[in-house]
Coordinates of C-alpha atoms in Angstrom, one line a residue:
X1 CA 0.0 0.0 0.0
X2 CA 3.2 2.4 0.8
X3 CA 4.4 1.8 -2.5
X4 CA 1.1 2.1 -4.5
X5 CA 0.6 5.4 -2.8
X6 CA 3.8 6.8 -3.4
X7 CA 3.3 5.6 -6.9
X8 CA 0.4 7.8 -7.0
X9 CA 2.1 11.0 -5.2
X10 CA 5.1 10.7 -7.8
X11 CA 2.0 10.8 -11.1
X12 CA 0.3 14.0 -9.2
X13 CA 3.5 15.8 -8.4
X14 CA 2.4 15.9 -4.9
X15 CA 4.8 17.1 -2.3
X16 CA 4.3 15.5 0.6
X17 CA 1.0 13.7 2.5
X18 CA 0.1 11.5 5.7
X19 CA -1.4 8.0 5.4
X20 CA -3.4 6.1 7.9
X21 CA -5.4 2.8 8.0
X22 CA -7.6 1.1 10.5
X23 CA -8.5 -2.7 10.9
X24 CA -10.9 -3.6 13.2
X25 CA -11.5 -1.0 14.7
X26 CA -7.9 -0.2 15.3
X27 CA -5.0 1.5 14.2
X28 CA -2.3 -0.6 12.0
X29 CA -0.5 2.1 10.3
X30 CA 0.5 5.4 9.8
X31 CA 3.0 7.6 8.0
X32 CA 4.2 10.4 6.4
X33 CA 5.4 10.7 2.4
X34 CA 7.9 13.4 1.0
X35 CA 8.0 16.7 2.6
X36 CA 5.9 19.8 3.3
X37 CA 6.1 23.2 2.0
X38 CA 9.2 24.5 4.3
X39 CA 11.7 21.3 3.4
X40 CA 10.2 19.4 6.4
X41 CA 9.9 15.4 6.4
X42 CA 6.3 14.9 6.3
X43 CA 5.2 12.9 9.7
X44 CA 1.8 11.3 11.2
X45 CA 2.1 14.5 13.4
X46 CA 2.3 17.0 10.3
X47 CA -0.5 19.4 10.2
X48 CA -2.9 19.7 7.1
X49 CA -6.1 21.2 6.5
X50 CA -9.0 18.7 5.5
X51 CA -11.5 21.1 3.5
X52 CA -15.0 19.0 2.8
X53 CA -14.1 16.7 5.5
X54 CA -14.9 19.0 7.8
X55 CA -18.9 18.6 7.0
X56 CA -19.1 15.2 8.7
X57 CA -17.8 16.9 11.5
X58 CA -20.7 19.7 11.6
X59 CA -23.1 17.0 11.4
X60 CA -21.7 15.5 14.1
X61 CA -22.2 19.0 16.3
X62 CA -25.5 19.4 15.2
X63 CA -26.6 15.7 16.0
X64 CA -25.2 16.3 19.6
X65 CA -27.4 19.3 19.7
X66 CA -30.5 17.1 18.2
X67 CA -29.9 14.7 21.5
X68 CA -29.5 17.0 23.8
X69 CA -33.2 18.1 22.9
X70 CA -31.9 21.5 21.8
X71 CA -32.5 21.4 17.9
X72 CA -35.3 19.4 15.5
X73 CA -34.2 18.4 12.6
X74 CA -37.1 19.1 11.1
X75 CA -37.6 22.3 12.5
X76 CA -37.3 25.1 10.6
X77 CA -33.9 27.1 10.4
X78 CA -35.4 30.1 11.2
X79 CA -36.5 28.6 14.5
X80 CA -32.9 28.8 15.4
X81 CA -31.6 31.9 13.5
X82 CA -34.9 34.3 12.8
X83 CA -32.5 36.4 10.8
X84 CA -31.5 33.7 8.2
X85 CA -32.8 34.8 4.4
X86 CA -32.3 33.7 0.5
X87 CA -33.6 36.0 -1.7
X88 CA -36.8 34.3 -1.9
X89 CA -38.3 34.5 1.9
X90 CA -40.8 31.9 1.1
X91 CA -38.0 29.4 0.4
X92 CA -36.1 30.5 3.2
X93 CA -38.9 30.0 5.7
X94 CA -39.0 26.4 4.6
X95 CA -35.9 25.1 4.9
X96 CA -35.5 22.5 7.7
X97 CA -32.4 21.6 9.8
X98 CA -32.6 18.2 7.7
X99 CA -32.4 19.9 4.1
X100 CA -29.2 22.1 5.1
X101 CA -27.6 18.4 6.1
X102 CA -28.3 16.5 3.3
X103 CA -28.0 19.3 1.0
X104 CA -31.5 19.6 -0.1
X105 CA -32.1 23.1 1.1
X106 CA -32.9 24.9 -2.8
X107 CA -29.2 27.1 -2.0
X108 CA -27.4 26.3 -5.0
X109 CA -23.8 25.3 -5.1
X110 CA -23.2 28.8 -6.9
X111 CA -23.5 29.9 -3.6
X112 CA -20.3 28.7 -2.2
X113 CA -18.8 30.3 -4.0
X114 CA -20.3 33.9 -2.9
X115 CA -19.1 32.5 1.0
X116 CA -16.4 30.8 0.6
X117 CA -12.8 31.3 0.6
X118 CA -13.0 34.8 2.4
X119 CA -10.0 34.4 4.8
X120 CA -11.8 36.4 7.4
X121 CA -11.1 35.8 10.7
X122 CA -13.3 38.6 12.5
X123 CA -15.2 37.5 15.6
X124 CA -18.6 37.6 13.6
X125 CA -17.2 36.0 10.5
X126 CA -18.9 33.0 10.1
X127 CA -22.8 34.3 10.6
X128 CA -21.5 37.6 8.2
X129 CA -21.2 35.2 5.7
X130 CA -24.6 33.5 5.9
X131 CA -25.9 36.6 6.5
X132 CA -24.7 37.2 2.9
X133 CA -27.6 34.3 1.9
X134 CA -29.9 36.9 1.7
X135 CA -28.8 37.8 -2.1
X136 CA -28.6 34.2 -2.8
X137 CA -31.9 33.1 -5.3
X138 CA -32.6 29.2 -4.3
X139 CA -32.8 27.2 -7.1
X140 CA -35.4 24.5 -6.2
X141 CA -38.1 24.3 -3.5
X142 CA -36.7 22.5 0.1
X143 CA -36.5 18.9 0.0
X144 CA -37.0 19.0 -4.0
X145 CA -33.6 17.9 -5.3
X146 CA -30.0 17.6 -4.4
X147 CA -27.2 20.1 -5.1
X148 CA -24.0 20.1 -3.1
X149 CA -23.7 23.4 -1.0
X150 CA -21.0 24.2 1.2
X151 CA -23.1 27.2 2.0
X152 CA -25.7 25.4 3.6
X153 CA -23.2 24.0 6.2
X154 CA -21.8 27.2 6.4
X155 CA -25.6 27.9 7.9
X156 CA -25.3 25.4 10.3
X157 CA -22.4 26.3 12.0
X158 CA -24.1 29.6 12.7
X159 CA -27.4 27.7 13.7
X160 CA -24.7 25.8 16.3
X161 CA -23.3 29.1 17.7
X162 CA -26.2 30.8 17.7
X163 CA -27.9 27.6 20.2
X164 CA -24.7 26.8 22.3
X165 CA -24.2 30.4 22.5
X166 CA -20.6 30.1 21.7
X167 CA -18.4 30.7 18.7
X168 CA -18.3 27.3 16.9
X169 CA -14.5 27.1 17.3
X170 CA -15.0 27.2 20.8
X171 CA -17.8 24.5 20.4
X172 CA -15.8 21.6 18.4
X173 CA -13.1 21.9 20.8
X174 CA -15.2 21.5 24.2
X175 CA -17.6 19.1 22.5
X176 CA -15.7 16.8 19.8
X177 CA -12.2 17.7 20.1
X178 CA -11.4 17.3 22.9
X179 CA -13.0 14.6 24.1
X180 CA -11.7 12.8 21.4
X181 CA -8.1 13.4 22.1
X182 CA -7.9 15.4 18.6
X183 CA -5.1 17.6 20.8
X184 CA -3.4 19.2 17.1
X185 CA -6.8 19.9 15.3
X186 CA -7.2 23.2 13.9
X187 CA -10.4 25.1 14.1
X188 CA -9.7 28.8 14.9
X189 CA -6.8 30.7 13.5
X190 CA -5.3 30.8 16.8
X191 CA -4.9 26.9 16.3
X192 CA -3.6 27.1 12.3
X193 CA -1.0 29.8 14.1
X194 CA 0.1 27.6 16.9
X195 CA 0.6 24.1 15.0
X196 CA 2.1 26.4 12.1
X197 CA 0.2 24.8 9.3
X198 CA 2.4 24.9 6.2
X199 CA 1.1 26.3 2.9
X200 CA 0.0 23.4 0.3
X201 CA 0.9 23.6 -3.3
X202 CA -1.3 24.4 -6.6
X203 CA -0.7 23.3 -9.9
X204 CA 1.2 25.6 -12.6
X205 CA 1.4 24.1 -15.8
X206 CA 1.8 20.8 -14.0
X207 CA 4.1 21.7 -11.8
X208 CA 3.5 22.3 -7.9
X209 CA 3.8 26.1 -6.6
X210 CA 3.3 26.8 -2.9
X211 CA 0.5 28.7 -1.7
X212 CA 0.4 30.8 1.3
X213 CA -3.5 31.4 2.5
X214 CA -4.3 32.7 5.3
X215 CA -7.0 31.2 7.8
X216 CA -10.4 30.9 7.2
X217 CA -13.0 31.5 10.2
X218 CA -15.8 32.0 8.5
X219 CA -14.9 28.7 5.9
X220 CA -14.5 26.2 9.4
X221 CA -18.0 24.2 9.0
X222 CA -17.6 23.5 5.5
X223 CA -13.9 23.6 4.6
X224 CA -11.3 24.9 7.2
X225 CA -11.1 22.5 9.7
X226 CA -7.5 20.5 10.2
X227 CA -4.9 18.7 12.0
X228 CA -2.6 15.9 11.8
X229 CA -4.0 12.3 10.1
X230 CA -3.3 11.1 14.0
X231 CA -6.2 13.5 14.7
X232 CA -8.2 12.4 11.6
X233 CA -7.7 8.9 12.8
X234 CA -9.5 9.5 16.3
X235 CA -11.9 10.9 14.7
X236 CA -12.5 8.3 12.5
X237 CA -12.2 5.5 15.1
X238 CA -15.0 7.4 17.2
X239 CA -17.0 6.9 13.6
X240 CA -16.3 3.3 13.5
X241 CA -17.5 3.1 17.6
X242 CA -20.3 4.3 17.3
X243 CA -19.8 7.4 18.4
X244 CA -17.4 6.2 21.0
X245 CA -13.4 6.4 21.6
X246 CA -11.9 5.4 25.0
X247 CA -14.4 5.5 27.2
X248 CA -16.1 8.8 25.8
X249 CA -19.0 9.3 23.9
X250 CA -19.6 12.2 21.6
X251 CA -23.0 10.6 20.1
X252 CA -25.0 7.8 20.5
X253 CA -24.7 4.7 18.0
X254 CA -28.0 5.2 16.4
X255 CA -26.8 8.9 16.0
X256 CA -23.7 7.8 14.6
X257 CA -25.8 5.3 12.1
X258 CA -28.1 7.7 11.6
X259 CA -25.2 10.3 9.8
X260 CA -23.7 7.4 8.0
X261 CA -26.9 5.7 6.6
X262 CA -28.0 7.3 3.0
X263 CA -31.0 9.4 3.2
X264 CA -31.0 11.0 -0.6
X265 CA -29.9 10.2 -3.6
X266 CA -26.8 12.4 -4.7
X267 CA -24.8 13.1 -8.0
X268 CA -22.3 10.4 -7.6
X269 CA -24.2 8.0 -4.7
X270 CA -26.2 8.7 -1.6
X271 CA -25.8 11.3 1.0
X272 CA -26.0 10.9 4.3
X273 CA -25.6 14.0 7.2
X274 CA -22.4 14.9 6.1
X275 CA -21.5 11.8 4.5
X276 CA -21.4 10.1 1.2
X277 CA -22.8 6.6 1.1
X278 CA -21.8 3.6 -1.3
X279 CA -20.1 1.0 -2.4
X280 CA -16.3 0.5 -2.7
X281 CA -15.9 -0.3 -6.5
X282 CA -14.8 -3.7 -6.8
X283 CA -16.3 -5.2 -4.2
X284 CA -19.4 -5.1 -2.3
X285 CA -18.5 -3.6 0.3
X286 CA -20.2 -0.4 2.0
X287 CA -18.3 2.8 1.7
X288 CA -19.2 5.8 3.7
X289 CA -17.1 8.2 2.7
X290 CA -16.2 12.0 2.3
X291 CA -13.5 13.9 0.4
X292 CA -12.2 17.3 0.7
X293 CA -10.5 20.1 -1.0
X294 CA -9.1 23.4 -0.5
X295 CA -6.8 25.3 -2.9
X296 CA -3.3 23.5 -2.1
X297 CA -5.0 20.5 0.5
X298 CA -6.7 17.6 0.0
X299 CA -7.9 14.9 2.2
X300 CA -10.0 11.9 2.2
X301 CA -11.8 9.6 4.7
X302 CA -12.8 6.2 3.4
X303 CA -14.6 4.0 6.1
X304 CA -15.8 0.2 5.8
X305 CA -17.8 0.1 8.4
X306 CA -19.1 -3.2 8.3
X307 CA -15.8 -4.8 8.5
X308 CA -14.1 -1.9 10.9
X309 CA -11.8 -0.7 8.3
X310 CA -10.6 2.6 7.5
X311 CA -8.3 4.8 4.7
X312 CA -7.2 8.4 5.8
X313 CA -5.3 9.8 3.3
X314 CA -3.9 13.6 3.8
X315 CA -1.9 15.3 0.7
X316 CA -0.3 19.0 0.6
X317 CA -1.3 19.4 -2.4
X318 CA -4.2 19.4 -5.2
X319 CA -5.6 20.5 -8.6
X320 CA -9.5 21.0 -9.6
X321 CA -9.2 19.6 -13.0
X322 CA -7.3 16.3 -11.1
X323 CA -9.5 15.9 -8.6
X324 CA -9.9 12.2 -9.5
X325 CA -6.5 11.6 -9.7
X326 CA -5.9 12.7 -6.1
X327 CA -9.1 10.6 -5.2
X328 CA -7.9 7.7 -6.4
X329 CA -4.9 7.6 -4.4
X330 CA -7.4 6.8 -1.4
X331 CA -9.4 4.9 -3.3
X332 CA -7.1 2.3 -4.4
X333 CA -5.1 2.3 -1.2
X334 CA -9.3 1.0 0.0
X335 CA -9.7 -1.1 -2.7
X336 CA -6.2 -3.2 -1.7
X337 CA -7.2 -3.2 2.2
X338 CA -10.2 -5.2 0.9
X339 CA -8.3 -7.3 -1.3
X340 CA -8.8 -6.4 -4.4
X341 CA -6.8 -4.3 -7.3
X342 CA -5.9 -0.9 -6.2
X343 CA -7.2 -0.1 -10.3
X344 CA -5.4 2.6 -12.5
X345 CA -6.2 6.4 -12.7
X346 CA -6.3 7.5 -16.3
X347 CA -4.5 11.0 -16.7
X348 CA -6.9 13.7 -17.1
X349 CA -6.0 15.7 -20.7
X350 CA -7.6 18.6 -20.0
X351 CA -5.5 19.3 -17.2
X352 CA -2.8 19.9 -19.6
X353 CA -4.6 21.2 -22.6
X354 CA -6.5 24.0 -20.9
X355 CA -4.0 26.1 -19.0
X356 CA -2.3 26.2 -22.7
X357 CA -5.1 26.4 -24.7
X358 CA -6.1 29.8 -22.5
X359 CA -2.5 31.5 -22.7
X360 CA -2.1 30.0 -26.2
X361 CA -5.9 32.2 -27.1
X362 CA -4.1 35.8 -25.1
X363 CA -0.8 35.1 -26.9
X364 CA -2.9 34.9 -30.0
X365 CA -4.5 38.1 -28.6
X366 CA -1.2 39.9 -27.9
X367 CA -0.3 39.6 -31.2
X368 CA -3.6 40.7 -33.0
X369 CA -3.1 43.5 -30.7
X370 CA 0.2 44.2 -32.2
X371 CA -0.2 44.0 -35.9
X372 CA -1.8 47.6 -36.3
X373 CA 2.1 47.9 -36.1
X374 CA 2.2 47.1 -39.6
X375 CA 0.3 50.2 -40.4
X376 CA 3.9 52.3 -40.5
X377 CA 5.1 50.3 -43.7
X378 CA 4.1 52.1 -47.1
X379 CA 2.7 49.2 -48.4
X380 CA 0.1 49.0 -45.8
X381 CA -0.9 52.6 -45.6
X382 CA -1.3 52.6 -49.2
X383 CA -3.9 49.8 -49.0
X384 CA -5.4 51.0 -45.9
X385 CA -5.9 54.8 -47.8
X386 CA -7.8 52.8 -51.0
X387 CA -10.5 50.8 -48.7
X388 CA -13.8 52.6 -49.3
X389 CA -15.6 54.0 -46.2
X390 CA -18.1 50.9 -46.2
X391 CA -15.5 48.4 -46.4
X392 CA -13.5 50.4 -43.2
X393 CA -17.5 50.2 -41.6
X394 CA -17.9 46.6 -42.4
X395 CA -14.1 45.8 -41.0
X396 CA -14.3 47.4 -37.8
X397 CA -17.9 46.2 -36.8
X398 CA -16.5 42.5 -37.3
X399 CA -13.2 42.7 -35.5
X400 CA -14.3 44.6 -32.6
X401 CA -17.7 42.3 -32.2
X402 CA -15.5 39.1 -32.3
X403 CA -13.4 40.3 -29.5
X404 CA -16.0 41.8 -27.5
X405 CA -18.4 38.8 -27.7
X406 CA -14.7 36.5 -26.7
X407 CA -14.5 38.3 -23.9
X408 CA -18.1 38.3 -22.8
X409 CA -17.8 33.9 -23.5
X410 CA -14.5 33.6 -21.5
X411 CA -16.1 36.0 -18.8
X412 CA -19.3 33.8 -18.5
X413 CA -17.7 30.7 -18.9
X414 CA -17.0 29.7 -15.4
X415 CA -20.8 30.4 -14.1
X416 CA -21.9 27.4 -16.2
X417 CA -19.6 25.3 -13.6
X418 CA -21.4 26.8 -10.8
X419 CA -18.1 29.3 -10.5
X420 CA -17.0 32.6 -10.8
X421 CA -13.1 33.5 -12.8
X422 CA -12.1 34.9 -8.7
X423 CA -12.8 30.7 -8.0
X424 CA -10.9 29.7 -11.0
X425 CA -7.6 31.9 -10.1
X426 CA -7.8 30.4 -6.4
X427 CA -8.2 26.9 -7.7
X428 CA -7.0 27.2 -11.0
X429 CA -4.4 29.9 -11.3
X430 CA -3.2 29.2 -14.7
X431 CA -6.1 29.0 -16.3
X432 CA -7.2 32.0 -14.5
X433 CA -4.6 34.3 -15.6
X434 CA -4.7 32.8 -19.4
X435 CA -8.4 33.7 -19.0
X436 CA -8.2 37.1 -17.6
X437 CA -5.4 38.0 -19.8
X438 CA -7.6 37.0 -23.0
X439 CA -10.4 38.9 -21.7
X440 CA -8.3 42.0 -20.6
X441 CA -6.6 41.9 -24.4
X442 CA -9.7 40.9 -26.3
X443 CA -11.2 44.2 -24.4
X444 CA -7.8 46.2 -25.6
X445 CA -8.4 44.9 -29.1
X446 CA -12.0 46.2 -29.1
X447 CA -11.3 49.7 -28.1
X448 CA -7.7 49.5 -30.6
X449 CA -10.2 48.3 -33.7
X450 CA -12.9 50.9 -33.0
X451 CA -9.9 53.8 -32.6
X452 CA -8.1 52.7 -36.1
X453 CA -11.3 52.6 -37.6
X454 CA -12.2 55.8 -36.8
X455 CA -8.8 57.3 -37.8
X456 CA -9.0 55.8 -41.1
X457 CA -12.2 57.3 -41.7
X458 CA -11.0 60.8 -40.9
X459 CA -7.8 60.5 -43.0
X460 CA -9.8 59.0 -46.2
X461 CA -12.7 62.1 -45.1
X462 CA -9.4 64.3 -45.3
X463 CA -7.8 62.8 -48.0
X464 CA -11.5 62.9 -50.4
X465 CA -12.2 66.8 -49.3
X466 CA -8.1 67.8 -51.1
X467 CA -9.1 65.9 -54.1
X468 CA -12.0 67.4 -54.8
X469 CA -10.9 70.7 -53.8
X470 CA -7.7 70.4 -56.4
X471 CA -10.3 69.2 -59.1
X472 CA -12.3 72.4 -58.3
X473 CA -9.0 74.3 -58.8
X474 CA -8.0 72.8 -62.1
X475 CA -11.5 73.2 -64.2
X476 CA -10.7 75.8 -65.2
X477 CA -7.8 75.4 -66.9

């Protein structure tokens, strides 16, 4: 298993990452792979952030809060934040605890997007964000359909503070945290500052460039929780309990079955409260499972809980348009715990194609830009003063439409993926700059057309007005 996920961290260009596994209910192996971002050996003990793993661990809050009597599930949100708003009030007033967890609320997964990744670490951060909702349309009625949305847990971290009355930090280290022995987990910026969390990696033209972000506050129930993979491990273990880990209990066991068990059907599988539910390909096993992401981090948690088995897989590293790549490293590290062949990732073309497709279309750009150049050579000038005044028309209406309508294309492009270009230079930075470059030259070429056009009009005006007046003067000769 060592050497198949090495083999996988050496395909990604991955730095560094933290493996763990868990047979029968116990822990059988852990280490560390490569090195982190400051030249350090990567350990069980290094420190990563988990991104998406974190929901599973909201759930978990909000399910202690459900037993203690404190929230319904199928209670409306407003019953536990009266201020909460989508655009649409008579959406908002019917979204239930249950439809933010199994992301059936109507909040689309644009939405993340419009909260997330704000690296704002203000005492009110997280229930600014969500208070941000309000502009947010919903896109289907509660409990209609399924759309992933960070956003939605981002709305139930605020429904935890707002009914344990303290910041939700605070509450995952009194409640989960600590009595799970999680003693490096990072939930508050004060943590990420004290176990000195190194910056992961993004992917420039294939190759890995560290990133240095900054905390997140307001991302921590959807995305910005971390730690070591010794603290994913305890976590995990309580999973596989039942909600239990030496001696102490952070939820009963039909709690605990009740998050893992599949309520709705998903894009991929079924989703549970916080947790994906399926099979492990290749066998028949159950697989409850979650993966997570954040620009530089990934991490994945695969649980056979039927057999008391577990992969934790931690890397410094990642890349959107890899994603299954990375995946798969967990995947098949699973697949060979139960047995079976770990499989094969096929490479991902786009990966490569797109960053140079994008800064192949603004070096295209660049030099449309420059060939009014040409303009200075006598040859040019001479052709450019016979063109009729329709033809200059005509010319200038199609090269600065074709631009501008590029532009408006490459502009609108990432809102088709649920995304906005800010997301794609935090997730994608070279196909962010290639696109913002096009768009910034296609918008330079516009204005450039529309200027030469008008000049040339002018000096053929200029040039028509001295003919006629020197065929005035010779008549009458």
């Amino acid at each position: 298993m060592d050497a198949f996920v090495r083999s996988r961290l050496e395909a990604s260009g991955t730095p560094g990452a933290a493996l763990a596994v868990i047979e029968d209910g116990r822990v059988v192996h852990q280490r560390g792979f490569g090195e982190d971002s400051r030249g350090r050996a990567v350990t069980p003990d290094t420190p990563f952030l988990w991104g998406s793993v974190s929901k599973p661990i909201t759930g978990l809050a909000v399910m202690q809060l459900v037993e203690a009597g404190r929230v319904d599930l199928d209670a409306p949100v407003r019953t536990y934040l009266p201020w909460f708003r989508l655009a649409d009030p008579d959406v908002s007033g019917g979204i239930k605890v249950r439809h933010l967890l199994t992301n059936t609320s109507g909040i689309p997964a644009s939405a993340s997007g419009e909260i997330g990744d704000r690296y704002d670490n203000a005492p009110s951060a997280l229930a600014n964000a969500v208070r941000d909702l309000a502009q947010i349309a919903p896109v289907a009625e509660p409990g209609e359909s399924y759309a992933y949305s960070s956003a939605g847990y981002a709305v139930l971290g605020a429904l935890v503070e707002e009914v344990s009355g303290r910041p939700f930090g605070t509450y995952l280290h009194e409640r989960i945290l600590g009595p799970l022995g999680m003693e490096h987990a990072v939930v508050t910026e004060r943590d990420f500052e004290r176990e000195r969390v190194a910056p992961g990696h993004r992917f420039v033209f294939g190759t890995p460039v560290q990133f240095d972000a900054p905390y997140d506050t307001s991302g921590v129930p959807f995305s910005h929780v971390g730690g070591s993979v010794r603290d994913l491990t305890r976590f995990t273990l309580a999973e596989l309990g039942g909600g239990q880990l030496d001696g102490r209990r952070v939820l009963s066991a039909n709690g605990i079955a009740d998050t893992q068990r599949g309520h709705v059907d998903s894009s991929v599988d079924r989703f549970g409260l916080g947790w994906s539910v399926s099979t492990l390909k290749g066998t028949a096993e159950r697989m409850v499972w979650k993966s997570g992401a954040l620009p530089g981090h990934e991490a994945m948690v695969i649980m056979l809980p039927d057999s008391g088995r577990a992969v934790i897989l931690l890397q410094n590293a990642f890349d959107l348009l890899r994603a299954e790549e990375f995946h798969e490293a967990a995947f098949g590290a699973a697949r060979m715990l139960s047995g079976v062949d770990p499989g094969t990732t096929p490479d991902n073309p786009l990966a490569t194609i797109l960053p140079w497709a994008m800064a192949g279309l603004a070096a295209v750009l660049l030099l449309c830009l420059a060939a009014p150049a040409l303009r200075c050579l006598p040859g040019w000038r001479a052709a450019a003063h016979a063109r009729s005044r329709r033809r200059i028309v005509l010319t200038a209406i199609t090269s600065v439409t074709i631009p501008l309508i590029l532009a408006v294309l490459l502009w609108w492009l990432p809102s088709t993926m649920g995304g906005t270009v800010a997301m794609v230079l935090l997730w994608i930075p070279d196909v962010g700059w290639g696109v913002v470059a096009a768009v910034v030259l296609a918008l330079l070429l516009a204005v450039e057309r529309t200027a030469l056009a008008a000049l040339d009009l002018r000096r053929q005006g200029s040039g028509g007005s001295s003919d006629a007046a020197e065929r005035q003067v010779r008549l009458p000769r």
